[in-house]
Coordinates of C-alpha atoms and ligand atoms in Angstrom, one line a residue:
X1 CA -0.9 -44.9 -17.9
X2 CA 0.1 -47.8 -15.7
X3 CA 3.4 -48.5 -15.3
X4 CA 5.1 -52.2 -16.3
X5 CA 7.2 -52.8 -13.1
X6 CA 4.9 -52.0 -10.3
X7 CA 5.1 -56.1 -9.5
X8 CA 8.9 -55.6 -9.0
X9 CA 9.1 -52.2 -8.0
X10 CA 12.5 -52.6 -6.3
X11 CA 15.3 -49.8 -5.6
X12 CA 15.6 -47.9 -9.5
X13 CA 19.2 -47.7 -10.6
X14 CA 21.0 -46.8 -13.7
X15 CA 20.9 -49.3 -16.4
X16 CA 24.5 -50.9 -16.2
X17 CA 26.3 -50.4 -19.5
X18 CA 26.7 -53.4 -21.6
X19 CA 29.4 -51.8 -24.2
X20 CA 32.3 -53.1 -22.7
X21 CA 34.7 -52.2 -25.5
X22 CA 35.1 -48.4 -24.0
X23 CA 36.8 -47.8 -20.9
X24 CA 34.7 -47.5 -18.3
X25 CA 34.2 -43.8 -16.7
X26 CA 36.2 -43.7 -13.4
X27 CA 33.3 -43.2 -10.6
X28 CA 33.2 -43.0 -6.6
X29 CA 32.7 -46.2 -4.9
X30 CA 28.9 -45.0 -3.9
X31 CA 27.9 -44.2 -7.9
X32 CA 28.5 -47.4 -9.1
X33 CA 25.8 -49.2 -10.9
X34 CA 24.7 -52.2 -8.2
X35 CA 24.4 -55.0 -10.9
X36 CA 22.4 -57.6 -8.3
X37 CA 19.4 -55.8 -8.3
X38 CA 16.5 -56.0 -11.0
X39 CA 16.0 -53.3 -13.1
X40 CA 13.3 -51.4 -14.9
X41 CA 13.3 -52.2 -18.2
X42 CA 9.9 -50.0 -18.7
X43 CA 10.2 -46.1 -17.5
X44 CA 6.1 -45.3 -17.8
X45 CA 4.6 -44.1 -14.7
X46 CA 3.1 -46.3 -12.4
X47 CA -0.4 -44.3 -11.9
X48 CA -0.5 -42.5 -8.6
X49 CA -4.0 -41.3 -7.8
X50 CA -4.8 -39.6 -4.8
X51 CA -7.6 -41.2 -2.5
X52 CA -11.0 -39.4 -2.7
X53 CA -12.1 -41.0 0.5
X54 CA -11.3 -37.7 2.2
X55 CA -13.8 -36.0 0.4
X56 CA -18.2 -36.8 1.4
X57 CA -20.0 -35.8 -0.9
X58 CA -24.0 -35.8 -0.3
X59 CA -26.5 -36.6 -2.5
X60 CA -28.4 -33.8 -2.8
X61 CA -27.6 -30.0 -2.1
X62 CA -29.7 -26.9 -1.4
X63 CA -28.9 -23.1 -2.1
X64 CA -26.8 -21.6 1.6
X65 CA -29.2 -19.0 2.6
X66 CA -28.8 -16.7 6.0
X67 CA -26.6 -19.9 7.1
X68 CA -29.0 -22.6 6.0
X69 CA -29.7 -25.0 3.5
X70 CA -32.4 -23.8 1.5
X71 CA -34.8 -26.3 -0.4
X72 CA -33.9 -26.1 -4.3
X73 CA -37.4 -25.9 -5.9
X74 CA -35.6 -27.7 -8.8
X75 CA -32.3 -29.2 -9.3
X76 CA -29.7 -30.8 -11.4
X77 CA -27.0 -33.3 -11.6
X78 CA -23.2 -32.6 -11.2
X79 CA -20.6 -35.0 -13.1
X80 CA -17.3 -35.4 -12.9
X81 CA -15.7 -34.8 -16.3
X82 CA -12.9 -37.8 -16.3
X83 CA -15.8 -40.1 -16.5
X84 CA -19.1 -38.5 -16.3
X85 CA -19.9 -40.1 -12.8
X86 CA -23.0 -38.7 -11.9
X87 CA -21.8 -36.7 -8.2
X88 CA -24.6 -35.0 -6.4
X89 CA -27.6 -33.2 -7.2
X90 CA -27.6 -29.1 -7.0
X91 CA -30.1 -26.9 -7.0
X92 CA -31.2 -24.8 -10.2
X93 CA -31.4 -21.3 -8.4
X94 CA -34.7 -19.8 -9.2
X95 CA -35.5 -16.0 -9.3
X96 CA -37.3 -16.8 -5.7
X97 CA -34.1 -18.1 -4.4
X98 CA -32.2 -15.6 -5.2
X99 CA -34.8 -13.2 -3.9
X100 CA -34.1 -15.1 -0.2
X101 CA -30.3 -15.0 -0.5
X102 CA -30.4 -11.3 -1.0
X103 CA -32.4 -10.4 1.7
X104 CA -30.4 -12.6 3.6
X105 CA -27.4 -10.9 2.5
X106 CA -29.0 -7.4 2.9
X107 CA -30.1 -8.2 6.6
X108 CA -27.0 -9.5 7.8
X109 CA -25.2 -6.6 5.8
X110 CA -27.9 -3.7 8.2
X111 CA -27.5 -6.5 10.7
X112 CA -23.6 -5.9 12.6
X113 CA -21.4 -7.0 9.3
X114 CA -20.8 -3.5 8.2
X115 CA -20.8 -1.5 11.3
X116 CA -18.4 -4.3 12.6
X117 CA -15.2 -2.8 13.6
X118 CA -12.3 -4.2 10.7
X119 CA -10.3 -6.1 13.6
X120 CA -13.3 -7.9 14.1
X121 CA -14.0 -8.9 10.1
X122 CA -10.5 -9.8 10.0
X123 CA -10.2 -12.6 12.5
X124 CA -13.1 -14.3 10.5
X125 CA -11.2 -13.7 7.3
X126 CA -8.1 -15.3 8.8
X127 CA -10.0 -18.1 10.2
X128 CA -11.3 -18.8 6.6
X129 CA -8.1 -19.1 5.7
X130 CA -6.7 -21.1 8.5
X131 CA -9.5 -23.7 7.7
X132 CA -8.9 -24.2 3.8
X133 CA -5.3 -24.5 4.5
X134 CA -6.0 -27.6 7.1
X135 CA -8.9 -28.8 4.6
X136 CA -6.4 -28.1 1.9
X137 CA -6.4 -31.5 1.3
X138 CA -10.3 -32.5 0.7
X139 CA -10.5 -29.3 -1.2
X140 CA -7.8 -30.5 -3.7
X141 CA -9.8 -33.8 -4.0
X142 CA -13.2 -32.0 -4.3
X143 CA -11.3 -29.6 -6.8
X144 CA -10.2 -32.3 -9.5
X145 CA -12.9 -34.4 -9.5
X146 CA -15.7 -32.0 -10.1
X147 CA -13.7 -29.8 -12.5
X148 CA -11.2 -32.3 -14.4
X149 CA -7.6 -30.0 -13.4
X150 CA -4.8 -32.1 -11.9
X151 CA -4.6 -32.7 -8.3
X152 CA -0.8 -31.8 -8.1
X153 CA -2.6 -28.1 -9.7
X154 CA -5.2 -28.2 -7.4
X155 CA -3.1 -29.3 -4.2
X156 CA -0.1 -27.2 -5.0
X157 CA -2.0 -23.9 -6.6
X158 CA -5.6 -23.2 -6.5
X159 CA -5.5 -24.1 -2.7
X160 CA -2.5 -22.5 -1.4
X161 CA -3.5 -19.7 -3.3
X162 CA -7.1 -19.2 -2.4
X163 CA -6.1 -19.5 1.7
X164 CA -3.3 -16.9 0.8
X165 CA -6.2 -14.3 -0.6
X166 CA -8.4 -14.4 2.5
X167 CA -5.2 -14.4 4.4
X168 CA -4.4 -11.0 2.4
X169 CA -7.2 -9.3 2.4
X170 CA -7.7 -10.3 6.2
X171 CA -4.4 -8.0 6.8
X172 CA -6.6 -5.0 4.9
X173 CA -9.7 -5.2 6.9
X174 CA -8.5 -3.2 9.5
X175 CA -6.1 -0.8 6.9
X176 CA -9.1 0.4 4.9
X177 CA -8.1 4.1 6.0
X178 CA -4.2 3.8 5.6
X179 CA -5.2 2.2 2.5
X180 CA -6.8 5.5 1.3
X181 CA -5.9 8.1 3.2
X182 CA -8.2 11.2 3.3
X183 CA -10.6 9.5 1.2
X184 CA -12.9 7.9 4.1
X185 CA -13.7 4.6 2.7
X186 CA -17.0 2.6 3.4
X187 CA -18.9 -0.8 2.1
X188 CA -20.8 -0.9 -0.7
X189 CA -23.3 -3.0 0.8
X190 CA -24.7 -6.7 -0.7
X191 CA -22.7 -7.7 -3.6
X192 CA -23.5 -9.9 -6.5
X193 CA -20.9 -12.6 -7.6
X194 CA -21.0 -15.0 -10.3
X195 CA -17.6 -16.8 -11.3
X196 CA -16.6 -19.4 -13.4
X197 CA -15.1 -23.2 -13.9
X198 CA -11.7 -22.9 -14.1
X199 CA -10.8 -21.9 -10.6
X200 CA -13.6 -22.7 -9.1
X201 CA -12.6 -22.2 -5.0
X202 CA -9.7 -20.0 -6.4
X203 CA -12.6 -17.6 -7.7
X204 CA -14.3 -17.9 -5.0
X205 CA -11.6 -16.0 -2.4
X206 CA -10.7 -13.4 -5.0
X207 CA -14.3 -12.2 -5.2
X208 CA -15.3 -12.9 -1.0
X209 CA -12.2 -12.2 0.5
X210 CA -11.9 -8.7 -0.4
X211 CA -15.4 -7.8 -0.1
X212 CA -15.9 -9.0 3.5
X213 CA -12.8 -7.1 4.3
X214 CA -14.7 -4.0 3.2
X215 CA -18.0 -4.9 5.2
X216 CA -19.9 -5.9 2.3
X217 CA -22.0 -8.7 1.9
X218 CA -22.2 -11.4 -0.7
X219 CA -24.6 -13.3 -2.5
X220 CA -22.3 -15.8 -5.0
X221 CA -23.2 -18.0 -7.8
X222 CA -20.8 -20.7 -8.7
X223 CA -20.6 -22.5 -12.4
X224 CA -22.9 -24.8 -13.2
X225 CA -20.0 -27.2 -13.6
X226 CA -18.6 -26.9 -10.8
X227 CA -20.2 -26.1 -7.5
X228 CA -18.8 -28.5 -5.1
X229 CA -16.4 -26.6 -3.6
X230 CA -18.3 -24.1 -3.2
X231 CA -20.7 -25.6 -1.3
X232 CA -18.5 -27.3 0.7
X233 CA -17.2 -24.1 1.7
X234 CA -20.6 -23.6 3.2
X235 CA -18.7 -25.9 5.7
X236 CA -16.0 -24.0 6.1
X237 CA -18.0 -20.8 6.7
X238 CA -20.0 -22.6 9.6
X239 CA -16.9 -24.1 11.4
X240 CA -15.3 -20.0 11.0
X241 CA -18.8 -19.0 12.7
X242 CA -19.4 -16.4 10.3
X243 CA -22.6 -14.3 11.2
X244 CA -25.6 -16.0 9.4
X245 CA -26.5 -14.5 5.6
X246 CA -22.8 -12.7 5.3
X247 CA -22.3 -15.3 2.6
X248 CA -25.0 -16.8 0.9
X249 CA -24.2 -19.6 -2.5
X250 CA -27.0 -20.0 -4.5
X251 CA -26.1 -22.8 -7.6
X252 CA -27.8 -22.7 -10.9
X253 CA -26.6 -21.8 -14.6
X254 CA -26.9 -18.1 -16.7
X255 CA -30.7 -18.2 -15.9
X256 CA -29.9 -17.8 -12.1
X257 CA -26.9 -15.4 -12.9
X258 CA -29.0 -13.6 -15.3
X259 CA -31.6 -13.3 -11.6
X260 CA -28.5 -11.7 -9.3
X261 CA -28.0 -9.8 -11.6
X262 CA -31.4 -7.9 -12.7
X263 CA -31.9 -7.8 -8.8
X264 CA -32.5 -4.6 -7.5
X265 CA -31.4 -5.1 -3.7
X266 CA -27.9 -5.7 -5.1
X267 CA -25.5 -2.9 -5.2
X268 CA -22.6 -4.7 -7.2
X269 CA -22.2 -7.1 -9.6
X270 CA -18.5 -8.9 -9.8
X271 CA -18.1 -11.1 -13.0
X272 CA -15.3 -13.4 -14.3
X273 CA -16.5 -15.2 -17.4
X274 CA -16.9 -14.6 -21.0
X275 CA -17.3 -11.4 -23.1
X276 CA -20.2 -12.4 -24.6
X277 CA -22.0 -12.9 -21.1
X278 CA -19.5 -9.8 -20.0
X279 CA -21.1 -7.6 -22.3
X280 CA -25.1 -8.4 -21.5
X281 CA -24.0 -7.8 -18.2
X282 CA -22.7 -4.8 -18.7
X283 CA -26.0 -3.4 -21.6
X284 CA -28.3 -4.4 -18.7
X285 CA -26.9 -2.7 -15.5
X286 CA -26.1 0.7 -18.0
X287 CA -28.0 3.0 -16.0
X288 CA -28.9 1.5 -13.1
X289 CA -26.3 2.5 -10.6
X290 CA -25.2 -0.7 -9.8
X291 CA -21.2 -1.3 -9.4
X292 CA -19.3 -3.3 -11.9
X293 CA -16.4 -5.1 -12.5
X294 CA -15.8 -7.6 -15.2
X295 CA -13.0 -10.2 -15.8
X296 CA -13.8 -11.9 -19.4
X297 CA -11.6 -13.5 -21.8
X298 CA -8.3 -13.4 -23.4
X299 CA -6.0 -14.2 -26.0
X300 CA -2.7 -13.6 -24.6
X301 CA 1.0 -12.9 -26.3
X302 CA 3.9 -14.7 -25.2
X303 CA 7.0 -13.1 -26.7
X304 CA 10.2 -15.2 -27.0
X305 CA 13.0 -13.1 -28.2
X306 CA 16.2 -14.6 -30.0
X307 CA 18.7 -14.6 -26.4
X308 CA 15.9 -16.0 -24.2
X309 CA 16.7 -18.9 -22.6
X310 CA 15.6 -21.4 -24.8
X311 CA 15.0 -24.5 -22.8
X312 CA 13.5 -22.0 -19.7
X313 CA 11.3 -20.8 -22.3
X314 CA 9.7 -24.0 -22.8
X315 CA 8.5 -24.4 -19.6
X316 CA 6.9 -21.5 -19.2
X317 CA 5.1 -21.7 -23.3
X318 CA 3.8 -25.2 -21.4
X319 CA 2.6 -23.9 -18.3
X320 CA 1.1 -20.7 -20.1
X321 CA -0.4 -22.6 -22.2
X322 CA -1.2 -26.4 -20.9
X323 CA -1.6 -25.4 -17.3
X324 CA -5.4 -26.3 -16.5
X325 CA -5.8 -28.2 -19.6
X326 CA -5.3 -24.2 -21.1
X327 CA -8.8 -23.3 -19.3
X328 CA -7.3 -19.9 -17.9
X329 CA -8.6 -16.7 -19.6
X330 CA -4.8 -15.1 -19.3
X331 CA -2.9 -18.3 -21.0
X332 CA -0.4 -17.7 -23.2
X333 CA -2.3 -19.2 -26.0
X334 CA -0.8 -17.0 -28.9
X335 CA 3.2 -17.9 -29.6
X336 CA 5.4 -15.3 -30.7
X337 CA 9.0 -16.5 -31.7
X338 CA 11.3 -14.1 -33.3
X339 CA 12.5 -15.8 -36.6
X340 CA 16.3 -16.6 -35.9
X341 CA 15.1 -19.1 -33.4
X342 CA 11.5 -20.6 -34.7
X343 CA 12.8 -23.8 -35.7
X344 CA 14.9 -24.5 -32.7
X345 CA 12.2 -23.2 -30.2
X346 CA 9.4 -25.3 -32.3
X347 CA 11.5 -28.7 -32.2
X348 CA 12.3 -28.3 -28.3
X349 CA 8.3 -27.4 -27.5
X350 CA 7.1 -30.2 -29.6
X351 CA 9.7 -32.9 -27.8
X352 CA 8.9 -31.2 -24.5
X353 CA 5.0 -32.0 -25.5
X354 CA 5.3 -35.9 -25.7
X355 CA 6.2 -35.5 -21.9
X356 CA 2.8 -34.2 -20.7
X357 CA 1.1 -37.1 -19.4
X358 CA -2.8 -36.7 -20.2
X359 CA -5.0 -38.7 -17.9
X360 CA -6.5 -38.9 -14.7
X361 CA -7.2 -35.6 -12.6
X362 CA -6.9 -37.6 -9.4
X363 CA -3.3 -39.2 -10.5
X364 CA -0.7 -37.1 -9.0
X365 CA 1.5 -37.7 -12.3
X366 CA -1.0 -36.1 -14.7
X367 CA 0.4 -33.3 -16.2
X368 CA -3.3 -32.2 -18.1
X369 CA -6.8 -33.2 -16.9
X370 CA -10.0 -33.3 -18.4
X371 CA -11.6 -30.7 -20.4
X372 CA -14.1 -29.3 -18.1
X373 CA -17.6 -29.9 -20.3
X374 CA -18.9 -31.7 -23.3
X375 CA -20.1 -28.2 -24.3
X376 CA -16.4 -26.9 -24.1
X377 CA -15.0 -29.9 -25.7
X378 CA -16.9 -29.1 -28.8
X379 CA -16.2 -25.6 -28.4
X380 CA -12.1 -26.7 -28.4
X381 CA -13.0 -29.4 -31.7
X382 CA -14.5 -26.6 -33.2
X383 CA -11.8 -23.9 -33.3
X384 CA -9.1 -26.8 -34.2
X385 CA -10.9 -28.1 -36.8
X386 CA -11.2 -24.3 -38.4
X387 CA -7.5 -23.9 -38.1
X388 CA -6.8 -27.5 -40.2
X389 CA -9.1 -25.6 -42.3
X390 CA -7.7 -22.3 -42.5
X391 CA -4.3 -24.0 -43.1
X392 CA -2.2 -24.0 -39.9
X393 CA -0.1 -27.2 -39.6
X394 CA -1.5 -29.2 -36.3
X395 CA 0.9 -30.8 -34.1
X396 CA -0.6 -33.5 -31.2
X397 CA 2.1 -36.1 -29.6
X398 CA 0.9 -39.6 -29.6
X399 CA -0.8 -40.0 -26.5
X400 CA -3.8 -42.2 -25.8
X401 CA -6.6 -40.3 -24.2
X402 CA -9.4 -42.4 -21.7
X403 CA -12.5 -43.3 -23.3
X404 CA -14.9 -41.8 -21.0
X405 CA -15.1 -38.6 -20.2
X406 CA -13.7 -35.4 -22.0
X407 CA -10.4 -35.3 -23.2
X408 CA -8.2 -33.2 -25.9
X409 CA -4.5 -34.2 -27.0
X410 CA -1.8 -31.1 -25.8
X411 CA -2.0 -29.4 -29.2
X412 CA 0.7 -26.9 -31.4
X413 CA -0.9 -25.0 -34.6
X414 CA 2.6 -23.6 -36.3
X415 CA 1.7 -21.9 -39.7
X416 CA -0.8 -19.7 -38.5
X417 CA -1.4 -16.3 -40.3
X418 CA -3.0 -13.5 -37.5
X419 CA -6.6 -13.8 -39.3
X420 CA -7.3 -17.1 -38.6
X421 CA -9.4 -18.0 -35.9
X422 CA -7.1 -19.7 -33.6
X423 CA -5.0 -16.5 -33.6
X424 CA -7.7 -14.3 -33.1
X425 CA -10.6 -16.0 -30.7
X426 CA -10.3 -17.5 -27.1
X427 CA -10.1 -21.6 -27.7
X428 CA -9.9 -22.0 -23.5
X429 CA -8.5 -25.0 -24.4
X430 CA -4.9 -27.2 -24.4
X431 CA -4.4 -25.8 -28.1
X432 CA -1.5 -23.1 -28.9
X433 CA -0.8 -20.7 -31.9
X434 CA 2.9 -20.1 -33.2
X435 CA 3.2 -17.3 -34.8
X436 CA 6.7 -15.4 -35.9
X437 CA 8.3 -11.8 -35.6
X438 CA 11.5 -10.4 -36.2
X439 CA 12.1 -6.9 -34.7
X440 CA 10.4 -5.9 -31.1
X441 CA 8.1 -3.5 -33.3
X442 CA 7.3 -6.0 -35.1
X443 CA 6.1 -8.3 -31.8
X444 CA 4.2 -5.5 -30.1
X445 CA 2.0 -5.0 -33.1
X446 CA 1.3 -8.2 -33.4
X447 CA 0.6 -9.2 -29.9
X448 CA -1.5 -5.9 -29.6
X449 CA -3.2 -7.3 -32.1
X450 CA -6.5 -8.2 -30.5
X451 CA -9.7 -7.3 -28.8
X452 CA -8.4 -8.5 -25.8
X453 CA -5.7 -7.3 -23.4
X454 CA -5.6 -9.3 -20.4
X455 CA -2.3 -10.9 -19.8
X456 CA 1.2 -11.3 -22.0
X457 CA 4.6 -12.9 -21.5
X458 CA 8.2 -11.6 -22.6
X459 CA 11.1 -13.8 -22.9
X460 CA 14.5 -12.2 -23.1
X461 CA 17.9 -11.8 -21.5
X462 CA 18.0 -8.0 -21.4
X463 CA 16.3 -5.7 -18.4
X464 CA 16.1 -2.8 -21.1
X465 CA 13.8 -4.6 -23.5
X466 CA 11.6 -5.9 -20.8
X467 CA 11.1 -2.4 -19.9
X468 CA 10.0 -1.2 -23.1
X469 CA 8.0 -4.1 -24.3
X470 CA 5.9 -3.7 -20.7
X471 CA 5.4 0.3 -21.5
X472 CA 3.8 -1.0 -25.1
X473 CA 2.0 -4.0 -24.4
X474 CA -2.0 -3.6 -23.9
X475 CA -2.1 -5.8 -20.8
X476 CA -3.3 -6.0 -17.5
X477 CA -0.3 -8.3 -16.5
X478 CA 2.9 -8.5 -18.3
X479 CA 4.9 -11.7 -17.2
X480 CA 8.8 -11.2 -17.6
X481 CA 11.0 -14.8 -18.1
X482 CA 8.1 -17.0 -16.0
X483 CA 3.9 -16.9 -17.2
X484 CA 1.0 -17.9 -15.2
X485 CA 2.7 -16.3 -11.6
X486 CA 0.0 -15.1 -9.5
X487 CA -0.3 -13.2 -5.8
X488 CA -2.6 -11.8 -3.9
X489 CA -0.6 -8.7 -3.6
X490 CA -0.6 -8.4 -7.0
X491 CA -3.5 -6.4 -9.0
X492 CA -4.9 -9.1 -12.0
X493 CA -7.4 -7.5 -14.8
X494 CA -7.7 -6.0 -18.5
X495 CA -7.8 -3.5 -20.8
X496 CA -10.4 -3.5 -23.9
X497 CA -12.8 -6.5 -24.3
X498 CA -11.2 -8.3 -20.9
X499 CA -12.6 -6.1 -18.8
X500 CA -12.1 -4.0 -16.3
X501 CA -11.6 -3.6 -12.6
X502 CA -8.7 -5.3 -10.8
X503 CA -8.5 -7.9 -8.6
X504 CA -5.6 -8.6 -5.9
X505 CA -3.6 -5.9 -4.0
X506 CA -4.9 -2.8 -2.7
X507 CA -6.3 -2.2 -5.9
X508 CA -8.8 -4.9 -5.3
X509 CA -10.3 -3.1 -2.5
X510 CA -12.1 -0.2 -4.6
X511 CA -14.6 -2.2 -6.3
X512 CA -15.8 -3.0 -2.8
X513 CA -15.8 0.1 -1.2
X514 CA -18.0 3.8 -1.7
X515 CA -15.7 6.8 -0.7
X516 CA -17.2 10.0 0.9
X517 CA -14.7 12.1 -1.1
Ligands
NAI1 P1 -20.1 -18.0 -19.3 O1 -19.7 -16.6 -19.3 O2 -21.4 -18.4 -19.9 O3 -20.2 -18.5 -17.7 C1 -19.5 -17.9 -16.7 C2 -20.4 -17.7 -15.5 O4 -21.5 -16.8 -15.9 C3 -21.1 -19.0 -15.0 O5 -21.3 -18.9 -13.6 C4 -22.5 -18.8 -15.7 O6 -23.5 -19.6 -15.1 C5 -22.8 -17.4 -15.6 N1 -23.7 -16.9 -16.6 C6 -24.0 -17.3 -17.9 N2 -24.9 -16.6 -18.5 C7 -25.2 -15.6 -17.7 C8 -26.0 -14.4 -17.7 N3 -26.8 -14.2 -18.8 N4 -26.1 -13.6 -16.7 C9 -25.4 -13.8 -15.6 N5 -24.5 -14.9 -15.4 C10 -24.4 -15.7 -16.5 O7 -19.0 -18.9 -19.9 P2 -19.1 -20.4 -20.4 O8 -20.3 -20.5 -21.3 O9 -19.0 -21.3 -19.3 O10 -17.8 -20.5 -21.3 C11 -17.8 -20.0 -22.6 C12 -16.4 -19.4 -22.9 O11 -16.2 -18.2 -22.1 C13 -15.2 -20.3 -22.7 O12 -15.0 -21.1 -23.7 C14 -14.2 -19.2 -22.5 O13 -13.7 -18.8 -23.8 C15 -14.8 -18.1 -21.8 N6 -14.7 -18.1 -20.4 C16 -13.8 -17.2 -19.8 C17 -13.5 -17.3 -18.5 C18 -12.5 -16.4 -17.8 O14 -11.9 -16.7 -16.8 N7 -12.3 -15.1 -18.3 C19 -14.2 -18.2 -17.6 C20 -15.1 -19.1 -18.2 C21 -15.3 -19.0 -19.6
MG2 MG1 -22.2 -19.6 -21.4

């Protein structure tokens, strides 16, 4: 980081060519090379980083209960993974707390929320979303420093992409009944959500937008890790002047996830996070009643075929695989390459890798960020260490990574066999698995090879073999020539140990809402 000419940062033109024994190419007048000014001798990027003065954090929060800040009986201290800076206390929800935020939610929810007409829920979902997009900015901020993702991620996806879902499901508020016609649709009532770390605000609107546009009410927990933005979009929620207790946040880790869940006033439970966790969930509402949908892990296929576009193909192996540091339960974090082109496709991905600038989530050249947690650092170190083992061949471009905080080198297994661990568990981490294939057969077998079925990616230049690979891939998504494209419109969930449920589009709406037939 830190480039060598920021002193004499002058205008930056082409180096002017000092073989003199060739005829020089004939340009225009305005291409020639200016020889009077000084020139870069050094092309590394000056660092960039974005000003956190935009963002206040306060020393302490509560839990946001019936539209106030609740006293945490206990609390605990949120870092900022580039460097472990201590950032704010948070409260460790208790069972009592989340006792208050239910009946909060369940009294605002009897209250006017879900007799409110849909118009009405609307123009507080599209205020929502009018206010992150102007406080798009401090969000961004908030975003990267509490989580470790790049700001140019955070700026230019999680935020435009979590106003565009309340913006979304603000245009379905009203529609409920065009939506499913016949069907007579109606809330659900208080619903339990508990997301993850990787998209932290991002989470956030896919599980409140669409059940306030239903008339439900919501009692969320955030990630241990990360609650910042959550909380501040407590703020958010004020300045929208959303009735008291519609939303409550209560912070705290698994113990206070564990509490929304066992609690009997709630009449959903929406979780994105691992299987493992997934699966308790799931053995401890069995019987009770209570909704579910689950979003849990994956281990995702991305196909490239022998007449993909090889250099477009890159791009999108990189960002399925090293966008968010690889923290994104659909990344394309298993590698298929049909034979005729492995070596090719291999040399091109492994150039392309000494690119990625590691470094800095605040810099706005970063390319990959921190790793989220020490606990998922060591969970990363542990899976690549039991690939060297297993025999995969590990790639890692020289880069040099910051002392503090937690960091992990962009990393390529190649030589990996489909029962080694890295090919078969979720690393959730910058770290991808090349495997090989040589007839479309051969590649669906393969990539269906799994417990998972969340996402996958097909690379090729024919419409036909899209077509069929979509019809016989287990996956909720199927990315054709691009990876990692998300909309609202769009439904997003899996098949098999990724869950089920969808989120996004009209489909979205269901989990939220009881029908009368
Ligand atoms: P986790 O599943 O423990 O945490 C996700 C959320 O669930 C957090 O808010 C957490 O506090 C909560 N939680 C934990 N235990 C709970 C319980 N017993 N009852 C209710 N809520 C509970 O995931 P963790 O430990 O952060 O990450 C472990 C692995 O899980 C990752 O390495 C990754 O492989 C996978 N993961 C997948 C995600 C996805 O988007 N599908 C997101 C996060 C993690
Ligand atoms: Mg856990």
């Amino acid at each position: 980081m830190g480039g060598g000419f920021g002193e004499r940062a002058r205008l930056q033109v082409p180096a002017p060519r000092s073989d003199l024994s060739e005829p020089e190419p004939v340009v225009s007048e305005l291409d020639k090379p200016k020889r009077d000014l000084e020139v870069p001798g050094d092309w590394t990027y000056a660092s960039a980083p974005e000003s956190r003065d935009i963002v206040r954090i306060a020393e302490r929060y509560g839990h946001f209960v019936g539209g106030e800040w609740l006293e945490p009986a206990e609390t605990y201290e949120t870092i900022a993974p580039r460097d472990e800076e201590p950032l704010a206390a948070v409260g460790q929800g208790t069972r009592a707390d989340v006792d208050c935020a239910v009946a909060a939610a369940r009294a605002a929810y009897a209250d006017g929320w879900s007799s409110l007409s849909g118009s009405e829920r609307a123009k507080y979902l599209f205020r929502i979303a009018r206010l992150l997009q102007e406080r798009s900015r401090e969000f961004a901020v908030l975003e990267s420093l509490n989580g470790g993702k790049p700001i140019k991620e955070s700026r230019d996806v999680d935020l435009p992409l979590a106003a565009a879902h309340f913006f979304y499901y603000a245009g379905w508020a009203d529609k409920l009944e065009y939506a499913f016609p016949n069907r007579r649709p109606r809330p659900v009532g208080v619903a339990g959500q508990i997301i993850p770390w990787n998209f932290p605000l991002l989470m956030l609107a896919w599980k409140v937008a669409p059940a306030l546009a239903c008339g439900n009410t919501v009692v969320l927990k955030p990630a241990e890790t990360t609650p910042l933005s959550a909380l501040l979009f407590c703020d958010v929620l004020r300045q929208a002047e959303l009735p008291p207790g519609v939303v409550n946040i209560v912070t705290g880790d698994g113990r206070t996830g564990a509490a929304l869940v066992e609690h009997d006033g709630v009449d959903k439970i929406a979780f994105t996070g691992s299987t493992e966790v997934g699966k308790g969930i799931q053995r401890r509402l069995a019987g009770s009643g209570k909704r579910l949908t689950l979003e849990l892990g994956g281990k995702a296929a991305n196909i490239v075929f022998d007449d993909a576009a090889l250099d477009q193909a890159v791009e999108g192996i990189v960002n399925g695989i090293y966008f968010n540091q690889g923290h994104v339960c659909c990344a394309g974090s298993r590698l298929f390459v049909q034979e005729s082109i492995y070596e090719p496709l291999v040399a091109k991905l492994q150039r392309r890798l000494s690119t990625l600038r590691v470094g800095d989530p605040l810099d706005k050249n970063t390319d990959i960020g921190a790793i989220n947690s020490a606990a998922q650092l060591e969970k990363i170190r542990e899976l690549v260490a039991s690939g060297e083992q297993e025999g995969a061949e590990i790639y890692q471009p020289p880069c040099t990574l910051p002392e503090k905080g937690y960091w992990f080198a962009p990393t390529v297994f190649t030589n990996v066999a489909q029962s080694y661990r890295i090919a078969q568990e979720e690393i959730f981490g910058p770290v991808l698995s090349v495997l090989t294939f040589r007839t479309p057969e051969e590649a669906i077998e393969k990539a269906n090879n799994t417990p998972y079925g969340l996402s996958a990616g097909v690379w090729t230049e024919k419409g036909s073999r899209i077509l069929w690979m979509a019809q016989r891939l287990r996956a909720g998504v199927v990315w054709a020539n691009t990876y990692n494209r998300f909309d609202p419109s769009s439904p997003f969930g899996g098949y098999k140990e990724s869950g089920f449920g969808r989120e996004g589009g009209r489909h979205g709406l269901e989990p939220y809402l009881e029908f009368d037939r």
